[in-house]
Amino acid sequence: MNWPMLRRNVRRPSACETIATYGATGAADALIWLLLRRLGGMPSLLVAGGILLFAVGSSTIGMAEEYIPLVAILITLCVGMRMDTVAALGIMVVGYGIGYGTAVMNPFTVLVAQEVAGLEPVSGLMFRLAIFLPFFALGYIHVLRYARRVRNDPAASLVADVPEAQPPEPPRTGPMTVRQRLVLLATL
């Protein structure tokens, strides 16, 4: 039997099919509801964790447009924590802005530029790591201050008077089923 040939013919699901499976099984809603129950009173953790996740992804492997599908999840989480859509977008944009700005070892910016300039790969790594921390702190404080202002007074939102920017309430589901856990586990 020709095993390499069999492996080539196996079709992997696309990102859209995977997301559709999450929606059809209710796994996405269950995961969001689980996160809201666990983090609902700690928006600072969502802001810090989100910014750090996006910053590290952009700074190390050059991710950016891959984050777009996550906007809906971030908006749902932020609205569930009494923040607005601007806070959700701020978490993502500030995170990947910090990542690309500091570019600790981004293969699409730093590594190509260092090769063109004739420098050793990842030279200056410690400097870029050192500037990552203050940029992360500034971005975190900036987004968190806005998010807290909106939590305390929803009228302070930059999009409070824009009906199209008002998302629906986050999903309310029961505990995560075994099927939903298996669907999410299959993604890893």
mmCIF file of C-alpha atoms in Angstrom:
data_model
loop_
_atom_site.group_PDB
_atom_site.id
_atom_site.type_symbol
_atom_site.label_atom_id
_atom_site.label_comp_id
_atom_site.label_asym_id
_atom_site.label_seq_id
_atom_site.Cartn_x
_atom_site.Cartn_y
_atom_site.Cartn_z
ATOM 1 C CA MET A 1 0.000 0.000 0.000
ATOM 2 C CA ASN A 2 1.290 3.447 -0.920
ATOM 3 C CA TRP A 3 0.917 5.440 2.334
ATOM 4 C CA PRO A 4 2.400 8.758 1.097
ATOM 5 C CA MET A 5 -0.176 8.742 -1.725
ATOM 6 C CA LEU A 6 -2.983 8.217 0.772
ATOM 7 C CA ARG A 7 -1.789 11.123 2.907
ATOM 8 C CA ARG A 8 -1.761 13.458 -0.067
ATOM 9 C CA ASN A 9 -5.345 12.638 -0.909
ATOM 10 C CA VAL A 10 -6.719 13.387 2.556
ATOM 11 C CA ARG A 11 -8.561 16.698 2.436
ATOM 12 C CA ARG A 12 -8.269 18.917 5.464
ATOM 13 C CA PRO A 13 -11.243 21.128 6.335
ATOM 14 C CA SER A 14 -10.932 24.821 5.562
ATOM 15 C CA ALA A 15 -11.099 27.479 8.263
ATOM 16 C CA CYS A 16 -14.650 28.343 7.154
ATOM 17 C CA GLU A 17 -15.739 24.711 7.482
ATOM 18 C CA THR A 18 -14.171 24.509 10.925
ATOM 19 C CA ILE A 19 -15.941 27.664 12.088
ATOM 20 C CA ALA A 20 -19.212 26.393 10.601
ATOM 21 C CA THR A 21 -18.775 23.176 12.602
ATOM 22 C CA TYR A 22 -18.264 25.217 15.766
ATOM 23 C CA GLY A 23 -21.471 27.091 15.057
ATOM 24 C CA ALA A 24 -23.529 24.034 14.095
ATOM 25 C CA THR A 25 -22.537 22.087 17.207
ATOM 26 C CA GLY A 26 -22.828 25.076 19.542
ATOM 27 C CA ALA A 27 -19.183 24.623 20.579
ATOM 28 C CA ALA A 28 -18.299 28.271 19.936
ATOM 29 C CA ASP A 29 -21.223 29.567 21.999
ATOM 30 C CA ALA A 30 -20.444 27.143 24.809
ATOM 31 C CA LEU A 31 -16.775 28.190 24.850
ATOM 32 C CA ILE A 32 -17.668 31.896 24.878
ATOM 33 C CA TRP A 33 -20.166 31.362 27.689
ATOM 34 C CA LEU A 34 -17.556 29.385 29.656
ATOM 35 C CA LEU A 35 -15.034 32.205 29.229
ATOM 36 C CA LEU A 36 -17.616 34.800 30.287
ATOM 37 C CA ARG A 37 -18.472 32.829 33.422
ATOM 38 C CA ARG A 38 -14.798 32.478 34.326
ATOM 39 C CA LEU A 39 -13.544 35.944 33.293
ATOM 40 C CA GLY A 40 -16.740 38.027 33.548
ATOM 41 C CA GLY A 41 -15.540 40.051 36.508
ATOM 42 C CA MET A 42 -11.974 40.423 35.234
ATOM 43 C CA PRO A 43 -11.928 42.446 32.024
ATOM 44 C CA SER A 44 -8.326 43.414 32.732
ATOM 45 C CA LEU A 45 -7.378 39.758 32.228
ATOM 46 C CA LEU A 46 -9.123 39.661 28.831
ATOM 47 C CA VAL A 47 -7.428 42.903 27.770
ATOM 48 C CA ALA A 48 -3.955 41.811 28.921
ATOM 49 C CA GLY A 49 -4.264 38.258 27.612
ATOM 50 C CA GLY A 50 -5.725 39.342 24.280
ATOM 51 C CA ILE A 51 -3.157 42.047 23.633
ATOM 52 C CA LEU A 52 -0.338 39.700 24.646
ATOM 53 C CA LEU A 53 -1.643 36.891 22.427
ATOM 54 C CA PHE A 54 -1.947 39.141 19.364
ATOM 55 C CA ALA A 55 1.373 40.867 20.048
ATOM 56 C CA VAL A 56 3.295 37.613 20.406
ATOM 57 C CA GLY A 57 1.685 36.147 17.275
ATOM 58 C CA SER A 58 2.564 39.197 15.181
ATOM 59 C CA SER A 59 5.994 39.646 16.700
ATOM 60 C CA THR A 60 7.145 36.073 16.193
ATOM 61 C CA ILE A 61 5.392 34.555 13.179
ATOM 62 C CA GLY A 62 4.009 37.633 11.460
ATOM 63 C CA MET A 63 0.294 37.056 11.967
ATOM 64 C CA ALA A 64 -2.126 39.872 11.156
ATOM 65 C CA GLU A 65 -5.030 39.148 8.824
ATOM 66 C CA GLU A 66 -5.385 35.737 10.471
ATOM 67 C CA TYR A 67 -6.912 37.595 13.421
ATOM 68 C CA ILE A 68 -9.929 38.898 11.497
ATOM 69 C CA PRO A 69 -12.165 35.866 12.221
ATOM 70 C CA LEU A 70 -11.473 36.362 15.931
ATOM 71 C CA VAL A 71 -13.100 39.814 15.933
ATOM 72 C CA ALA A 72 -16.590 38.353 16.366
ATOM 73 C CA ILE A 73 -15.450 36.315 19.368
ATOM 74 C CA LEU A 74 -13.683 39.319 20.914
ATOM 75 C CA ILE A 75 -16.739 41.525 20.408
ATOM 76 C CA THR A 76 -18.967 38.916 22.044
ATOM 77 C CA LEU A 77 -16.597 38.569 25.003
ATOM 78 C CA CYS A 78 -16.245 42.332 25.433
ATOM 79 C CA VAL A 79 -19.998 42.960 25.229
ATOM 80 C CA GLY A 80 -20.550 40.164 27.745
ATOM 81 C CA MET A 81 -18.162 42.026 30.081
ATOM 82 C CA ARG A 82 -20.005 45.360 29.554
ATOM 83 C CA MET A 83 -17.412 46.805 27.175
ATOM 84 C CA ASP A 84 -18.021 47.843 23.565
ATOM 85 C CA THR A 85 -16.883 46.953 20.062
ATOM 86 C CA VAL A 86 -14.132 49.573 20.146
ATOM 87 C CA ALA A 87 -12.551 47.871 23.160
ATOM 88 C CA ALA A 88 -12.643 44.543 21.303
ATOM 89 C CA LEU A 89 -11.010 46.016 18.222
ATOM 90 C CA GLY A 90 -8.544 47.881 20.429
ATOM 91 C CA ILE A 91 -7.385 44.612 21.983
ATOM 92 C CA MET A 92 -6.678 43.167 18.540
ATOM 93 C CA VAL A 93 -5.249 46.234 16.777
ATOM 94 C CA VAL A 94 -3.072 47.373 19.676
ATOM 95 C CA GLY A 95 -1.825 43.809 20.114
ATOM 96 C CA TYR A 96 -0.777 43.249 16.548
ATOM 97 C CA GLY A 97 0.522 46.814 16.281
ATOM 98 C CA ILE A 98 2.849 46.174 19.210
ATOM 99 C CA GLY A 99 3.873 42.857 17.683
ATOM 100 C CA TYR A 100 4.744 44.309 14.301
ATOM 101 C CA GLY A 101 6.254 47.434 15.835
ATOM 102 C CA THR A 102 8.691 45.560 18.021
ATOM 103 C CA ALA A 103 9.030 42.575 15.640
ATOM 104 C CA VAL A 104 11.002 40.433 18.056
ATOM 105 C CA MET A 105 11.691 37.783 15.403
ATOM 106 C CA ASN A 106 9.093 38.352 12.694
ATOM 107 C CA PRO A 107 10.215 36.355 9.641
ATOM 108 C CA PHE A 108 8.532 38.763 7.211
ATOM 109 C CA THR A 109 10.135 41.955 8.474
ATOM 110 C CA VAL A 110 13.169 41.532 10.713
ATOM 111 C CA LEU A 111 14.670 38.328 9.348
ATOM 112 C CA VAL A 112 14.363 39.396 5.696
ATOM 113 C CA ALA A 113 15.758 42.864 6.453
ATOM 114 C CA GLN A 114 18.670 41.405 8.415
ATOM 115 C CA GLU A 115 19.535 39.080 5.555
ATOM 116 C CA VAL A 116 19.440 41.962 3.055
ATOM 117 C CA ALA A 117 21.617 44.080 5.357
ATOM 118 C CA GLY A 118 24.083 41.243 5.879
ATOM 119 C CA LEU A 119 23.445 40.972 9.627
ATOM 120 C CA GLU A 120 23.285 37.819 11.699
ATOM 121 C CA PRO A 121 19.750 36.424 11.949
ATOM 122 C CA VAL A 122 17.886 37.725 15.017
ATOM 123 C CA SER A 123 20.720 40.075 15.976
ATOM 124 C CA GLY A 124 19.341 42.773 18.253
ATOM 125 C CA LEU A 125 16.867 40.325 19.766
ATOM 126 C CA MET A 126 17.461 41.511 23.336
ATOM 127 C CA PHE A 127 16.846 45.144 22.354
ATOM 128 C CA ARG A 128 13.571 44.243 20.639
ATOM 129 C CA LEU A 129 12.509 42.185 23.665
ATOM 130 C CA ALA A 130 13.359 45.126 25.911
ATOM 131 C CA ILE A 131 11.199 47.547 23.921
ATOM 132 C CA PHE A 132 8.367 44.995 23.713
ATOM 133 C CA LEU A 133 7.644 45.333 27.446
ATOM 134 C CA PRO A 134 7.080 49.108 27.649
ATOM 135 C CA PHE A 135 5.051 49.091 24.431
ATOM 136 C CA PHE A 136 2.907 46.266 25.818
ATOM 137 C CA ALA A 137 2.421 48.182 29.085
ATOM 138 C CA LEU A 138 1.417 51.377 27.259
ATOM 139 C CA GLY A 139 -0.997 49.544 24.972
ATOM 140 C CA TYR A 140 -2.523 47.625 27.869
ATOM 141 C CA ILE A 141 -3.054 50.761 29.964
ATOM 142 C CA HIS A 142 -4.544 52.625 26.999
ATOM 143 C CA VAL A 143 -7.101 49.931 26.090
ATOM 144 C CA LEU A 144 -7.921 49.119 29.721
ATOM 145 C CA ARG A 145 -8.609 52.774 30.586
ATOM 146 C CA TYR A 146 -11.049 53.041 27.691
ATOM 147 C CA ALA A 147 -12.690 49.692 28.576
ATOM 148 C CA ARG A 148 -13.146 50.718 32.226
ATOM 149 C CA ARG A 149 -14.614 54.064 31.197
ATOM 150 C CA VAL A 150 -17.183 52.280 29.017
ATOM 151 C CA ARG A 151 -17.968 49.703 31.736
ATOM 152 C CA ASN A 152 -18.656 52.497 34.218
ATOM 153 C CA ASP A 153 -20.633 54.657 31.771
ATOM 154 C CA PRO A 154 -21.856 53.024 28.538
ATOM 155 C CA ALA A 155 -22.646 56.485 27.149
ATOM 156 C CA ALA A 156 -18.875 57.166 27.130
ATOM 157 C CA SER A 157 -18.466 54.633 24.321
ATOM 158 C CA LEU A 158 -17.187 56.085 21.056
ATOM 159 C CA VAL A 159 -19.945 54.153 19.257
ATOM 160 C CA ALA A 160 -22.772 54.601 21.782
ATOM 161 C CA ASP A 161 -24.897 56.488 19.244
ATOM 162 C CA VAL A 162 -24.180 54.172 16.282
ATOM 163 C CA PRO A 163 -26.950 51.539 16.082
ATOM 164 C CA GLU A 164 -24.966 49.318 13.696
ATOM 165 C CA ALA A 165 -22.127 49.066 16.222
ATOM 166 C CA GLN A 166 -24.373 47.636 18.922
ATOM 167 C CA PRO A 167 -23.944 43.844 18.840
ATOM 168 C CA PRO A 168 -26.536 41.393 20.136
ATOM 169 C CA GLU A 169 -26.302 39.966 23.614
ATOM 170 C CA PRO A 170 -23.739 37.175 24.068
ATOM 171 C CA PRO A 171 -25.033 33.600 23.915
ATOM 172 C CA ARG A 172 -26.471 31.962 26.997
ATOM 173 C CA THR A 173 -25.916 28.232 27.008
ATOM 174 C CA GLY A 174 -25.704 25.471 29.553
ATOM 175 C CA PRO A 175 -22.587 23.563 30.489
ATOM 176 C CA MET A 176 -20.350 22.381 27.659
ATOM 177 C CA THR A 177 -21.351 18.951 26.382
ATOM 178 C CA VAL A 178 -18.954 16.116 25.625
ATOM 179 C CA ARG A 179 -19.636 16.582 21.899
ATOM 180 C CA GLN A 180 -18.726 20.285 22.070
ATOM 181 C CA ARG A 181 -15.544 19.511 23.996
ATOM 182 C CA LEU A 182 -14.550 16.938 21.393
ATOM 183 C CA VAL A 183 -15.168 19.414 18.557
ATOM 184 C CA LEU A 184 -12.940 22.006 20.249
ATOM 185 C CA LEU A 185 -10.319 19.390 21.104
ATOM 186 C CA ALA A 186 -10.195 18.221 17.480
ATOM 187 C CA THR A 187 -8.957 21.697 16.508
ATOM 188 C CA LEU A 188 -5.782 21.316 18.509
#
